[in-house]
Amino acid sequence: MLIFIEPRIVLLSVPKTGTTALETALSGKAEIAFRNRPEIKHLNLRQYLGRISPLLAPIGGAPFESVAIIREPLDWLRSWYRYRTRAELIGHANSTAHIGFEQFLREYLSTGKRPRYAQIGRQSNFLLDASGKVAVDHVFRYEAMQAAVDFLSARLSTPIKLRHSNVSPQAVTDLSPETEVMAREALAQEYAVWEAARIAAVPAPVQAGP
């Protein structure tokens, strides 16, 4: 999470959505940066509103606006699966190197006790306020990253050049048609949030003529 005081922007770090590259590019511009340890870096909106926002209140001024990026749900899970196939995790309970993606996905969607490697939350959970409503002010699709870059560049008055970072290994992530249909139905709420996310930066308001 990065906090920019003067532009009144809070950039949430939803895992596996390219925010590491954004943080690398922008951390030098942020007055406050939560990074490195996952439990600090990946604070969700509720944690920000409950713990961090009150600390910013004495600064005064306009309210801070929150920004987040969300990825196509199955693509997000594919990224998690690939990330957990990396060599340094082999032998660890989080490793997916020994199973196929279809098995991983079915276990992730299971309502029973899931193995460690399938214990991953939902992207939408990072965007919810205490009432369970999606309350992030600006949500962009990962697939339209340039829109998020353009928005942040304009708000922060700085050019942004992204470099690939935290890239997952290659892995086969094919699904049977039956499993894909089942997964899309089970992830309907996630798809609704992703489909509502922006694919373009908000244009500057048109100035009225004399």
mmCIF file of C-alpha atoms in Angstrom:
data_model
loop_
_atom_site.group_PDB
_atom_site.id
_atom_site.type_symbol
_atom_site.label_atom_id
_atom_site.label_comp_id
_atom_site.label_asym_id
_atom_site.label_seq_id
_atom_site.Cartn_x
_atom_site.Cartn_y
_atom_site.Cartn_z
ATOM 1 C CA MET A 1 0.000 0.000 0.000
ATOM 2 C CA LEU A 2 1.234 3.460 -0.947
ATOM 3 C CA ILE A 3 -0.183 6.715 0.414
ATOM 4 C CA PHE A 4 0.309 10.041 -1.364
ATOM 5 C CA ILE A 5 -0.550 12.961 0.902
ATOM 6 C CA GLU A 6 -0.916 15.952 -1.422
ATOM 7 C CA PRO A 7 -2.751 14.158 -4.262
ATOM 8 C CA ARG A 8 -4.909 12.396 -1.596
ATOM 9 C CA ILE A 9 -4.418 8.957 -3.142
ATOM 10 C CA VAL A 10 -4.163 5.541 -1.474
ATOM 11 C CA LEU A 11 -2.989 2.691 -3.727
ATOM 12 C CA LEU A 12 -4.048 -0.692 -2.377
ATOM 13 C CA SER A 13 -1.901 -3.715 -3.199
ATOM 14 C CA VAL A 14 -4.146 -6.577 -4.286
ATOM 15 C CA PRO A 15 -1.853 -9.622 -4.705
ATOM 16 C CA LYS A 16 -1.047 -10.865 -8.223
ATOM 17 C CA THR A 17 -2.422 -7.780 -9.982
ATOM 18 C CA GLY A 18 0.761 -6.001 -11.051
ATOM 19 C CA THR A 19 0.819 -3.618 -8.113
ATOM 20 C CA THR A 20 4.390 -4.613 -7.253
ATOM 21 C CA ALA A 21 5.497 -2.982 -10.509
ATOM 22 C CA LEU A 22 3.451 0.118 -9.679
ATOM 23 C CA GLU A 23 4.927 0.271 -6.189
ATOM 24 C CA THR A 24 8.449 -0.050 -7.569
ATOM 25 C CA ALA A 25 7.785 2.861 -9.918
ATOM 26 C CA LEU A 26 6.020 5.062 -7.372
ATOM 27 C CA SER A 27 7.352 4.261 -3.905
ATOM 28 C CA GLY A 28 9.784 7.189 -4.081
ATOM 29 C CA LYS A 29 6.841 9.564 -4.555
ATOM 30 C CA ALA A 30 4.787 8.204 -1.647
ATOM 31 C CA GLU A 31 4.956 9.758 1.795
ATOM 32 C CA ILE A 32 3.883 6.461 3.387
ATOM 33 C CA ALA A 33 4.698 2.990 2.033
ATOM 34 C CA PHE A 34 3.627 -0.371 3.454
ATOM 35 C CA ARG A 35 5.661 -3.054 1.699
ATOM 36 C CA ASN A 36 7.816 -6.204 1.898
ATOM 37 C CA ARG A 37 5.946 -8.294 4.498
ATOM 38 C CA PRO A 38 2.667 -9.557 2.915
ATOM 39 C CA GLU A 39 0.540 -8.836 5.990
ATOM 40 C CA ILE A 40 1.720 -5.207 5.859
ATOM 41 C CA LYS A 41 1.918 -4.696 2.107
ATOM 42 C CA HIS A 42 -1.459 -6.240 1.296
ATOM 43 C CA LEU A 43 -3.724 -4.360 3.705
ATOM 44 C CA ASN A 44 -7.301 -4.423 2.413
ATOM 45 C CA LEU A 45 -9.764 -1.536 2.331
ATOM 46 C CA ARG A 46 -11.322 -2.407 5.705
ATOM 47 C CA GLN A 47 -7.904 -2.493 7.354
ATOM 48 C CA TYR A 48 -7.009 0.827 5.763
ATOM 49 C CA LEU A 49 -10.293 2.445 6.848
ATOM 50 C CA GLY A 50 -10.123 1.024 10.362
ATOM 51 C CA ARG A 51 -6.424 1.394 11.167
ATOM 52 C CA ILE A 52 -4.684 3.772 8.791
ATOM 53 C CA SER A 53 -7.292 6.353 7.812
ATOM 54 C CA PRO A 54 -7.762 7.562 11.422
ATOM 55 C CA LEU A 55 -4.013 8.245 11.631
ATOM 56 C CA LEU A 56 -4.301 10.493 8.571
ATOM 57 C CA ALA A 57 -7.274 12.454 9.914
ATOM 58 C CA PRO A 58 -5.160 15.100 11.745
ATOM 59 C CA ILE A 59 -3.627 16.092 8.397
ATOM 60 C CA GLY A 60 -6.961 17.593 7.370
ATOM 61 C CA GLY A 61 -7.905 18.469 3.834
ATOM 62 C CA ALA A 62 -9.978 16.591 1.284
ATOM 63 C CA PRO A 63 -10.762 12.892 1.777
ATOM 64 C CA PHE A 64 -8.261 10.378 0.407
ATOM 65 C CA GLU A 65 -9.358 8.407 -2.649
ATOM 66 C CA SER A 66 -8.570 4.696 -2.855
ATOM 67 C CA VAL A 67 -7.295 2.957 -5.991
ATOM 68 C CA ALA A 68 -7.059 -0.781 -6.690
ATOM 69 C CA ILE A 69 -6.524 -3.153 -9.590
ATOM 70 C CA ILE A 70 -8.440 -6.397 -10.090
ATOM 71 C CA ARG A 71 -7.643 -9.217 -12.489
ATOM 72 C CA GLU A 72 -9.874 -11.532 -14.531
ATOM 73 C CA PRO A 73 -10.732 -14.127 -11.856
ATOM 74 C CA LEU A 74 -9.523 -17.305 -13.550
ATOM 75 C CA ASP A 75 -6.413 -15.547 -14.813
ATOM 76 C CA TRP A 76 -5.767 -14.375 -11.231
ATOM 77 C CA LEU A 77 -5.985 -17.968 -9.995
ATOM 78 C CA ARG A 78 -3.732 -19.147 -12.804
ATOM 79 C CA SER A 79 -1.158 -16.602 -11.664
ATOM 80 C CA TRP A 80 -1.375 -17.862 -8.081
ATOM 81 C CA TYR A 81 -1.020 -21.455 -9.263
ATOM 82 C CA ARG A 82 2.044 -20.641 -11.387
ATOM 83 C CA TYR A 83 3.583 -18.605 -8.566
ATOM 84 C CA ARG A 84 3.312 -21.559 -6.232
ATOM 85 C CA THR A 85 4.968 -23.958 -8.678
ATOM 86 C CA ARG A 86 8.337 -22.195 -8.284
ATOM 87 C CA ALA A 87 11.294 -24.358 -7.330
ATOM 88 C CA GLU A 88 11.941 -22.810 -3.921
ATOM 89 C CA LEU A 89 8.491 -23.926 -2.716
ATOM 90 C CA ILE A 90 8.895 -27.607 -3.641
ATOM 91 C CA GLY A 91 8.416 -29.645 -0.479
ATOM 92 C CA HIS A 92 6.455 -26.837 1.188
ATOM 93 C CA ALA A 93 2.732 -27.169 1.912
ATOM 94 C CA ASN A 94 2.063 -24.154 -0.322
ATOM 95 C CA SER A 95 3.667 -25.765 -3.380
ATOM 96 C CA THR A 96 1.514 -26.560 -6.419
ATOM 97 C CA ALA A 97 4.390 -28.138 -8.336
ATOM 98 C CA HIS A 98 3.036 -31.639 -7.760
ATOM 99 C CA ILE A 99 -0.579 -31.065 -8.886
ATOM 100 C CA GLY A 100 -2.368 -29.863 -12.014
ATOM 101 C CA PHE A 101 -4.213 -26.591 -12.294
ATOM 102 C CA GLU A 102 -7.612 -28.268 -12.567
ATOM 103 C CA GLN A 103 -7.105 -30.043 -9.248
ATOM 104 C CA PHE A 104 -5.847 -26.823 -7.675
ATOM 105 C CA LEU A 105 -8.924 -24.934 -8.896
ATOM 106 C CA ARG A 106 -11.383 -27.561 -7.690
ATOM 107 C CA GLU A 107 -9.743 -27.590 -4.266
ATOM 108 C CA TYR A 108 -9.742 -23.791 -4.149
ATOM 109 C CA LEU A 109 -13.492 -23.789 -4.824
ATOM 110 C CA SER A 110 -14.188 -26.611 -2.372
ATOM 111 C CA THR A 111 -16.438 -25.831 0.581
ATOM 112 C CA GLY A 112 -14.536 -28.282 2.775
ATOM 113 C CA LYS A 113 -11.133 -27.948 4.371
ATOM 114 C CA ARG A 114 -8.709 -26.956 1.637
ATOM 115 C CA PRO A 115 -5.027 -27.913 1.425
ATOM 116 C CA ARG A 116 -2.569 -25.132 2.194
ATOM 117 C CA TYR A 117 -1.703 -24.514 -1.439
ATOM 118 C CA ALA A 118 -5.379 -23.796 -2.203
ATOM 119 C CA GLN A 119 -5.987 -21.490 0.765
ATOM 120 C CA ILE A 120 -6.247 -18.261 -1.201
ATOM 121 C CA GLY A 121 -8.908 -15.634 -0.628
ATOM 122 C CA ARG A 122 -10.953 -13.634 -3.101
ATOM 123 C CA GLN A 123 -9.806 -10.476 -4.853
ATOM 124 C CA SER A 124 -13.076 -8.732 -4.046
ATOM 125 C CA ASN A 125 -12.331 -9.086 -0.326
ATOM 126 C CA PHE A 126 -9.678 -6.386 -0.707
ATOM 127 C CA LEU A 127 -12.261 -3.916 -1.999
ATOM 128 C CA LEU A 128 -14.995 -4.267 0.642
ATOM 129 C CA ASP A 129 -15.819 -1.899 3.477
ATOM 130 C CA ALA A 130 -17.112 -3.055 6.864
ATOM 131 C CA SER A 131 -20.650 -3.396 5.470
ATOM 132 C CA GLY A 132 -19.495 -5.784 2.746
ATOM 133 C CA LYS A 133 -19.887 -3.245 -0.062
ATOM 134 C CA VAL A 134 -17.267 -2.654 -2.762
ATOM 135 C CA ALA A 135 -16.129 0.789 -1.661
ATOM 136 C CA VAL A 136 -12.783 1.451 -3.379
ATOM 137 C CA ASP A 137 -13.141 4.729 -5.257
ATOM 138 C CA HIS A 138 -11.243 3.748 -8.415
ATOM 139 C CA VAL A 139 -11.036 0.086 -9.486
ATOM 140 C CA PHE A 140 -9.196 -0.721 -12.722
ATOM 141 C CA ARG A 141 -8.847 -3.966 -14.627
ATOM 142 C CA TYR A 142 -5.389 -5.504 -14.677
ATOM 143 C CA GLU A 143 -5.952 -6.200 -18.357
ATOM 144 C CA ALA A 144 -6.234 -2.424 -18.893
ATOM 145 C CA MET A 145 -3.217 -1.499 -16.791
ATOM 146 C CA GLN A 146 -2.441 1.478 -18.996
ATOM 147 C CA ALA A 147 -5.689 3.097 -17.854
ATOM 148 C CA ALA A 148 -4.552 2.822 -14.231
ATOM 149 C CA VAL A 149 -1.109 4.152 -15.167
ATOM 150 C CA ASP A 150 -2.646 7.118 -17.001
ATOM 151 C CA PHE A 151 -4.953 7.873 -14.065
ATOM 152 C CA LEU A 152 -2.182 7.716 -11.463
ATOM 153 C CA SER A 153 0.240 9.635 -13.670
ATOM 154 C CA ALA A 154 -2.268 12.472 -13.985
ATOM 155 C CA ARG A 155 -3.202 12.513 -10.293
ATOM 156 C CA LEU A 156 0.399 12.298 -9.090
ATOM 157 C CA SER A 157 1.717 14.646 -11.798
ATOM 158 C CA THR A 158 4.521 12.239 -12.680
ATOM 159 C CA PRO A 159 5.335 9.952 -15.616
ATOM 160 C CA ILE A 160 5.156 6.241 -14.765
ATOM 161 C CA LYS A 161 7.277 3.586 -16.434
ATOM 162 C CA LEU A 162 6.537 0.028 -15.338
ATOM 163 C CA ARG A 163 9.037 -2.808 -15.240
ATOM 164 C CA HIS A 164 8.069 -6.461 -14.981
ATOM 165 C CA SER A 165 8.512 -7.752 -11.453
ATOM 166 C CA ASN A 166 7.356 -10.704 -9.344
ATOM 167 C CA VAL A 167 6.767 -12.709 -12.543
ATOM 168 C CA SER A 168 5.417 -16.240 -12.025
ATOM 169 C CA PRO A 169 6.980 -19.303 -13.713
ATOM 170 C CA GLN A 170 5.402 -20.791 -16.825
ATOM 171 C CA ALA A 171 3.042 -23.716 -16.257
ATOM 172 C CA VAL A 172 0.218 -25.559 -18.010
ATOM 173 C CA THR A 173 -3.136 -24.200 -16.813
ATOM 174 C CA ASP A 174 -5.643 -25.831 -19.166
ATOM 175 C CA LEU A 175 -9.142 -26.639 -17.910
ATOM 176 C CA SER A 176 -11.792 -29.046 -19.077
ATOM 177 C CA PRO A 177 -14.921 -27.261 -20.367
ATOM 178 C CA GLU A 178 -16.946 -28.691 -17.465
ATOM 179 C CA THR A 179 -14.547 -27.368 -14.840
ATOM 180 C CA GLU A 180 -14.382 -23.945 -16.469
ATOM 181 C CA VAL A 181 -18.169 -23.636 -16.524
ATOM 182 C CA MET A 182 -18.352 -24.731 -12.880
ATOM 183 C CA ALA A 183 -15.620 -22.256 -11.903
ATOM 184 C CA ARG A 184 -17.235 -19.310 -13.676
ATOM 185 C CA GLU A 185 -20.530 -20.039 -11.927
ATOM 186 C CA ALA A 186 -18.806 -20.342 -8.543
ATOM 187 C CA LEU A 187 -16.892 -17.113 -9.164
ATOM 188 C CA ALA A 188 -19.882 -15.130 -10.435
ATOM 189 C CA GLN A 189 -19.457 -12.476 -7.724
ATOM 190 C CA GLU A 190 -15.792 -12.051 -8.610
ATOM 191 C CA TYR A 191 -16.655 -11.692 -12.287
ATOM 192 C CA ALA A 192 -19.281 -9.062 -11.471
ATOM 193 C CA VAL A 193 -16.702 -6.972 -9.625
ATOM 194 C CA TRP A 194 -14.136 -7.393 -12.404
ATOM 195 C CA GLU A 195 -16.636 -6.526 -15.141
ATOM 196 C CA ALA A 196 -17.571 -3.333 -13.277
ATOM 197 C CA ALA A 197 -13.926 -2.226 -13.054
ATOM 198 C CA ARG A 198 -12.638 0.514 -15.319
ATOM 199 C CA ILE A 199 -10.936 -0.076 -18.609
ATOM 200 C CA ALA A 200 -10.183 3.608 -19.219
ATOM 201 C CA ALA A 201 -8.980 6.527 -17.154
ATOM 202 C CA VAL A 202 -11.596 9.147 -16.342
ATOM 203 C CA PRO A 203 -11.181 11.989 -18.840
ATOM 204 C CA ALA A 204 -10.500 15.483 -17.565
ATOM 205 C CA PRO A 205 -13.691 17.576 -17.284
ATOM 206 C CA VAL A 206 -14.437 19.773 -20.279
ATOM 207 C CA GLN A 207 -14.124 23.446 -19.448
ATOM 208 C CA ALA A 208 -17.253 25.459 -20.150
ATOM 209 C CA GLY A 209 -16.924 28.239 -22.673
ATOM 210 C CA PRO A 210 -17.410 31.928 -21.881
#
